[in-house]
């Protein structure tokens, strides 16, 4: 009986990972094609205009917490590692909500063609976008393996997940720093 409950839980987790891994990049892609919600001036617009900075702070915080979680597991502090990784998931979830909110209501900002570092910006942005789609299933699978106490498989995948997640969070901050002078607000 215990085995079937475990199998059922694993099947549900697998379905969730697949659904989230497809839905999140599709949703983000649609944000760039759909018309933006009309939001006037005032307090709510000011709040929306603050979201890119919040997103950069969330990415930077996640980067630091990931490094701390890595140090915790290297020092065999499993309880701290678990708490820090759960915090990273929470920060990423808040980031996703904030990112979707901002891009559903605000036109994207264009990096000027005449800026000589535009090729560098485009490279960082494109690799960030691609790897942010890749990191979703990596993170979810790595996390579900830990929850299922499949620590050998968890550790093996975490060796791939960690550097990708670190890159995505760090480049999220870098992209913000590069594009923020061109925000229209």
PDB file of C-alpha atoms in Angstrom:
ATOM      1  CA  UNK A   1       0.000   0.000   0.000  1.00  0.00           C
ATOM      2  CA  UNK A   2       2.834   2.411   0.846  1.00  0.00           C
ATOM      3  CA  UNK A   3       4.436   1.826  -2.554  1.00  0.00           C
ATOM      4  CA  UNK A   4       1.318   2.829  -4.486  1.00  0.00           C
ATOM      5  CA  UNK A   5       0.991   6.074  -2.490  1.00  0.00           C
ATOM      6  CA  UNK A   6       4.632   6.842  -3.253  1.00  0.00           C
ATOM      7  CA  UNK A   7       4.105   6.043  -6.936  1.00  0.00           C
ATOM      8  CA  UNK A   8       0.998   8.216  -7.033  1.00  0.00           C
ATOM      9  CA  UNK A   9       2.831  11.110  -5.380  1.00  0.00           C
ATOM     10  CA  UNK A  10       5.710  10.766  -7.850  1.00  0.00           C
ATOM     11  CA  UNK A  11       3.287  10.734 -10.782  1.00  0.00           C
ATOM     12  CA  UNK A  12       1.554  13.890  -9.487  1.00  0.00           C
ATOM     13  CA  UNK A  13       4.926  15.569  -8.983  1.00  0.00           C
ATOM     14  CA  UNK A  14       5.989  14.613 -12.517  1.00  0.00           C
ATOM     15  CA  UNK A  15       2.762  16.030 -13.974  1.00  0.00           C
ATOM     16  CA  UNK A  16       3.234  19.260 -11.991  1.00  0.00           C
ATOM     17  CA  UNK A  17       6.862  19.615 -13.146  1.00  0.00           C
ATOM     18  CA  UNK A  18       5.899  19.091 -16.785  1.00  0.00           C
ATOM     19  CA  UNK A  19       2.923  21.451 -16.594  1.00  0.00           C
ATOM     20  CA  UNK A  20       4.916  24.217 -14.864  1.00  0.00           C
ATOM     21  CA  UNK A  21       7.897  23.719 -17.191  1.00  0.00           C
ATOM     22  CA  UNK A  22       5.660  24.302 -20.203  1.00  0.00           C
ATOM     23  CA  UNK A  23       3.221  26.859 -18.765  1.00  0.00           C
ATOM     24  CA  UNK A  24       5.747  29.314 -17.312  1.00  0.00           C
ATOM     25  CA  UNK A  25       7.789  29.914 -20.502  1.00  0.00           C
ATOM     26  CA  UNK A  26       4.593  30.008 -22.600  1.00  0.00           C
ATOM     27  CA  UNK A  27       3.037  32.570 -20.240  1.00  0.00           C
ATOM     28  CA  UNK A  28       6.162  34.719 -20.272  1.00  0.00           C
ATOM     29  CA  UNK A  29       6.363  34.497 -24.074  1.00  0.00           C
ATOM     30  CA  UNK A  30       2.721  35.518 -24.414  1.00  0.00           C
ATOM     31  CA  UNK A  31       3.335  38.584 -22.269  1.00  0.00           C
ATOM     32  CA  UNK A  32       5.435  40.069 -25.045  1.00  0.00           C
ATOM     33  CA  UNK A  33       2.761  39.491 -27.695  1.00  0.00           C
ATOM     34  CA  UNK A  34      -0.422  40.420 -25.852  1.00  0.00           C
ATOM     35  CA  UNK A  35      -1.634  44.007 -25.569  1.00  0.00           C
ATOM     36  CA  UNK A  36      -0.783  45.647 -22.265  1.00  0.00           C
ATOM     37  CA  UNK A  37      -3.410  46.435 -19.661  1.00  0.00           C
ATOM     38  CA  UNK A  38      -4.167  50.154 -19.522  1.00  0.00           C
ATOM     39  CA  UNK A  39      -2.878  51.492 -16.223  1.00  0.00           C
ATOM     40  CA  UNK A  40      -3.017  55.258 -15.742  1.00  0.00           C
ATOM     41  CA  UNK A  41      -0.810  57.435 -13.611  1.00  0.00           C
ATOM     42  CA  UNK A  42      -0.664  57.584  -9.847  1.00  0.00           C
ATOM     43  CA  UNK A  43       0.054  55.202  -7.039  1.00  0.00           C
ATOM     44  CA  UNK A  44      -0.523  51.905  -8.809  1.00  0.00           C
ATOM     45  CA  UNK A  45       1.567  52.973 -11.816  1.00  0.00           C
ATOM     46  CA  UNK A  46       4.352  53.996  -9.410  1.00  0.00           C
ATOM     47  CA  UNK A  47       4.107  50.572  -7.797  1.00  0.00           C
ATOM     48  CA  UNK A  48       4.329  48.869 -11.205  1.00  0.00           C
ATOM     49  CA  UNK A  49       7.326  51.013 -12.155  1.00  0.00           C
ATOM     50  CA  UNK A  50       9.111  49.797  -9.011  1.00  0.00           C
ATOM     51  CA  UNK A  51       8.774  46.124  -9.981  1.00  0.00           C
ATOM     52  CA  UNK A  52      11.916  45.879 -12.168  1.00  0.00           C
ATOM     53  CA  UNK A  53      14.027  46.976  -9.190  1.00  0.00           C
ATOM     54  CA  UNK A  54      12.156  44.540  -6.956  1.00  0.00           C
ATOM     55  CA  UNK A  55      12.813  41.781  -9.518  1.00  0.00           C
ATOM     56  CA  UNK A  56      16.522  42.577  -9.555  1.00  0.00           C
ATOM     57  CA  UNK A  57      16.568  42.509  -5.750  1.00  0.00           C
ATOM     58  CA  UNK A  58      14.757  39.173  -5.722  1.00  0.00           C
ATOM     59  CA  UNK A  59      17.227  37.756  -8.252  1.00  0.00           C
ATOM     60  CA  UNK A  60      20.195  39.090  -6.292  1.00  0.00           C
ATOM     61  CA  UNK A  61      18.791  37.727  -3.036  1.00  0.00           C
ATOM     62  CA  UNK A  62      18.185  34.338  -4.632  1.00  0.00           C
ATOM     63  CA  UNK A  63      21.774  34.311  -5.926  1.00  0.00           C
ATOM     64  CA  UNK A  64      23.137  34.956  -2.422  1.00  0.00           C
ATOM     65  CA  UNK A  65      20.808  32.427  -0.779  1.00  0.00           C
ATOM     66  CA  UNK A  66      21.810  29.807  -3.376  1.00  0.00           C
ATOM     67  CA  UNK A  67      25.465  30.350  -2.478  1.00  0.00           C
ATOM     68  CA  UNK A  68      24.640  30.071   1.230  1.00  0.00           C
ATOM     69  CA  UNK A  69      22.651  26.878   0.588  1.00  0.00           C
ATOM     70  CA  UNK A  70      25.605  25.444  -1.307  1.00  0.00           C
ATOM     71  CA  UNK A  71      27.919  26.252   1.612  1.00  0.00           C
ATOM     72  CA  UNK A  72      25.419  24.733   4.045  1.00  0.00           C
ATOM     73  CA  UNK A  73      25.296  21.416   2.202  1.00  0.00           C
ATOM     74  CA  UNK A  74      29.083  21.389   1.773  1.00  0.00           C
ATOM     75  CA  UNK A  75      29.278  21.720   5.569  1.00  0.00           C
ATOM     76  CA  UNK A  76      26.699  18.915   5.880  1.00  0.00           C
ATOM     77  CA  UNK A  77      24.139  21.230   7.459  1.00  0.00           C
ATOM     78  CA  UNK A  78      21.140  19.577   5.802  1.00  0.00           C
ATOM     79  CA  UNK A  79      18.497  21.396   7.853  1.00  0.00           C
ATOM     80  CA  UNK A  80      19.883  24.814   6.924  1.00  0.00           C
ATOM     81  CA  UNK A  81      20.324  23.756   3.287  1.00  0.00           C
ATOM     82  CA  UNK A  82      16.680  22.659   3.143  1.00  0.00           C
ATOM     83  CA  UNK A  83      15.458  25.969   4.625  1.00  0.00           C
ATOM     84  CA  UNK A  84      17.624  28.037   2.296  1.00  0.00           C
ATOM     85  CA  UNK A  85      16.531  26.118  -0.787  1.00  0.00           C
ATOM     86  CA  UNK A  86      12.887  26.504   0.217  1.00  0.00           C
ATOM     87  CA  UNK A  87      13.564  30.236   0.583  1.00  0.00           C
ATOM     88  CA  UNK A  88      15.037  30.254  -2.946  1.00  0.00           C
ATOM     89  CA  UNK A  89      11.880  28.671  -4.307  1.00  0.00           C
ATOM     90  CA  UNK A  90       9.793  31.254  -2.484  1.00  0.00           C
ATOM     91  CA  UNK A  91      11.905  34.131  -3.797  1.00  0.00           C
ATOM     92  CA  UNK A  92      11.611  32.705  -7.308  1.00  0.00           C
ATOM     93  CA  UNK A  93       7.837  32.379  -7.008  1.00  0.00           C
ATOM     94  CA  UNK A  94       7.532  35.997  -5.838  1.00  0.00           C
ATOM     95  CA  UNK A  95       9.828  37.024  -8.689  1.00  0.00           C
ATOM     96  CA  UNK A  96       7.640  35.228 -11.220  1.00  0.00           C
ATOM     97  CA  UNK A  97       4.463  36.904  -9.931  1.00  0.00           C
ATOM     98  CA  UNK A  98       6.155  40.315  -9.972  1.00  0.00           C
ATOM     99  CA  UNK A  99       7.661  39.747 -13.425  1.00  0.00           C
ATOM    100  CA  UNK A 100       4.343  38.649 -14.928  1.00  0.00           C
ATOM    101  CA  UNK A 101       2.533  41.584 -13.286  1.00  0.00           C
ATOM    102  CA  UNK A 102       5.024  44.096 -14.653  1.00  0.00           C
ATOM    103  CA  UNK A 103       5.161  42.689 -18.184  1.00  0.00           C
ATOM    104  CA  UNK A 104       1.385  42.291 -18.392  1.00  0.00           C
ATOM    105  CA  UNK A 105       0.969  46.005 -17.728  1.00  0.00           C
ATOM    106  CA  UNK A 106       4.037  47.682 -19.181  1.00  0.00           C
ATOM    107  CA  UNK A 107       5.615  47.760 -22.636  1.00  0.00           C
ATOM    108  CA  UNK A 108       9.122  46.413 -22.753  1.00  0.00           C
ATOM    109  CA  UNK A 109      12.044  48.802 -22.788  1.00  0.00           C
ATOM    110  CA  UNK A 110      14.383  48.716 -25.784  1.00  0.00           C
ATOM    111  CA  UNK A 111      18.144  48.895 -25.388  1.00  0.00           C
ATOM    112  CA  UNK A 112      19.385  51.597 -27.807  1.00  0.00           C
ATOM    113  CA  UNK A 113      21.012  50.415 -31.030  1.00  0.00           C
ATOM    114  CA  UNK A 114      23.634  53.167 -30.840  1.00  0.00           C
ATOM    115  CA  UNK A 115      24.963  51.909 -27.505  1.00  0.00           C
ATOM    116  CA  UNK A 116      28.292  50.168 -28.240  1.00  0.00           C
ATOM    117  CA  UNK A 117      27.699  47.467 -25.621  1.00  0.00           C
ATOM    118  CA  UNK A 118      24.409  46.347 -27.176  1.00  0.00           C
ATOM    119  CA  UNK A 119      25.945  43.047 -28.460  1.00  0.00           C
ATOM    120  CA  UNK A 120      27.082  42.235 -24.918  1.00  0.00           C
ATOM    121  CA  UNK A 121      23.665  43.160 -23.554  1.00  0.00           C
ATOM    122  CA  UNK A 122      21.911  41.002 -26.178  1.00  0.00           C
ATOM    123  CA  UNK A 123      24.184  38.035 -25.425  1.00  0.00           C
ATOM    124  CA  UNK A 124      23.560  38.271 -21.684  1.00  0.00           C
ATOM    125  CA  UNK A 125      19.822  38.824 -22.202  1.00  0.00           C
ATOM    126  CA  UNK A 126      19.425  35.940 -24.677  1.00  0.00           C
ATOM    127  CA  UNK A 127      21.373  33.447 -22.576  1.00  0.00           C
ATOM    128  CA  UNK A 128      19.417  34.615 -19.524  1.00  0.00           C
ATOM    129  CA  UNK A 129      16.088  34.061 -21.298  1.00  0.00           C
ATOM    130  CA  UNK A 130      17.014  30.631 -22.657  1.00  0.00           C
ATOM    131  CA  UNK A 131      18.454  29.384 -19.383  1.00  0.00           C
ATOM    132  CA  UNK A 132      15.551  30.797 -17.359  1.00  0.00           C
ATOM    133  CA  UNK A 133      13.272  28.452 -19.316  1.00  0.00           C
ATOM    134  CA  UNK A 134      15.718  25.567 -18.825  1.00  0.00           C
ATOM    135  CA  UNK A 135      16.114  26.173 -15.089  1.00  0.00           C
ATOM    136  CA  UNK A 136      12.403  25.748 -14.291  1.00  0.00           C
ATOM    137  CA  UNK A 137      12.276  21.964 -14.818  1.00  0.00           C
ATOM    138  CA  UNK A 138      15.783  21.561 -13.395  1.00  0.00           C
ATOM    139  CA  UNK A 139      14.813  23.293 -10.151  1.00  0.00           C
ATOM    140  CA  UNK A 140      11.487  21.511  -9.837  1.00  0.00           C
ATOM    141  CA  UNK A 141      12.918  18.065 -10.533  1.00  0.00           C
ATOM    142  CA  UNK A 142      15.866  18.654  -8.198  1.00  0.00           C
ATOM    143  CA  UNK A 143      13.509  19.838  -5.460  1.00  0.00           C
ATOM    144  CA  UNK A 144      11.040  16.950  -5.889  1.00  0.00           C
ATOM    145  CA  UNK A 145      13.911  14.453  -5.734  1.00  0.00           C
ATOM    146  CA  UNK A 146      14.933  15.931  -2.402  1.00  0.00           C
ATOM    147  CA  UNK A 147      11.342  15.796  -1.139  1.00  0.00           C
ATOM    148  CA  UNK A 148      11.147  12.156  -2.227  1.00  0.00           C
ATOM    149  CA  UNK A 149      14.437  11.553  -0.373  1.00  0.00           C
ATOM    150  CA  UNK A 150      16.142  10.354  -3.540  1.00  0.00           C
ATOM    151  CA  UNK A 151      19.314  12.094  -2.483  1.00  0.00           C
ATOM    152  CA  UNK A 152      21.684  10.365  -4.922  1.00  0.00           C
ATOM    153  CA  UNK A 153      19.565  11.522  -7.872  1.00  0.00           C
ATOM    154  CA  UNK A 154      19.022  14.906  -6.206  1.00  0.00           C
ATOM    155  CA  UNK A 155      22.755  15.478  -5.774  1.00  0.00           C
ATOM    156  CA  UNK A 156      23.537  14.401  -9.331  1.00  0.00           C
ATOM    157  CA  UNK A 157      21.015  16.825 -10.845  1.00  0.00           C
ATOM    158  CA  UNK A 158      21.831  19.612  -8.365  1.00  0.00           C
ATOM    159  CA  UNK A 159      25.354  19.734  -9.831  1.00  0.00           C
ATOM    160  CA  UNK A 160      23.747  20.907 -13.084  1.00  0.00           C
ATOM    161  CA  UNK A 161      20.886  22.917 -11.578  1.00  0.00           C
ATOM    162  CA  UNK A 162      22.984  25.074  -9.259  1.00  0.00           C
ATOM    163  CA  UNK A 163      25.282  26.699 -11.843  1.00  0.00           C
ATOM    164  CA  UNK A 164      22.366  27.294 -14.231  1.00  0.00           C
ATOM    165  CA  UNK A 165      20.228  28.830 -11.469  1.00  0.00           C
ATOM    166  CA  UNK A 166      23.152  30.956 -10.288  1.00  0.00           C
ATOM    167  CA  UNK A 167      23.720  32.189 -13.851  1.00  0.00           C
ATOM    168  CA  UNK A 168      20.043  33.050 -14.341  1.00  0.00           C
ATOM    169  CA  UNK A 169      19.782  34.956 -11.072  1.00  0.00           C
ATOM    170  CA  UNK A 170      23.058  36.831 -11.586  1.00  0.00           C
ATOM    171  CA  UNK A 171      22.322  37.755 -15.193  1.00  0.00           C
ATOM    172  CA  UNK A 172      18.848  38.913 -14.137  1.00  0.00           C
ATOM    173  CA  UNK A 173      20.560  41.550 -12.006  1.00  0.00           C
ATOM    174  CA  UNK A 174      23.038  42.416 -14.759  1.00  0.00           C
ATOM    175  CA  UNK A 175      20.273  42.812 -17.360  1.00  0.00           C
ATOM    176  CA  UNK A 176      18.401  45.112 -14.980  1.00  0.00           C
ATOM    177  CA  UNK A 177      21.500  47.245 -14.375  1.00  0.00           C
ATOM    178  CA  UNK A 178      22.127  47.508 -18.113  1.00  0.00           C
ATOM    179  CA  UNK A 179      18.545  48.349 -19.173  1.00  0.00           C
ATOM    180  CA  UNK A 180      17.410  50.480 -16.216  1.00  0.00           C
ATOM    181  CA  UNK A 181      18.870  53.772 -17.504  1.00  0.00           C
ATOM    182  CA  UNK A 182      16.503  53.447 -20.474  1.00  0.00           C
ATOM    183  CA  UNK A 183      13.256  52.964 -18.557  1.00  0.00           C
ATOM    184  CA  UNK A 184      10.805  55.720 -19.501  1.00  0.00           C
ATOM    185  CA  UNK A 185      10.016  56.462 -15.847  1.00  0.00           C
TER     186      UNK A 185
END
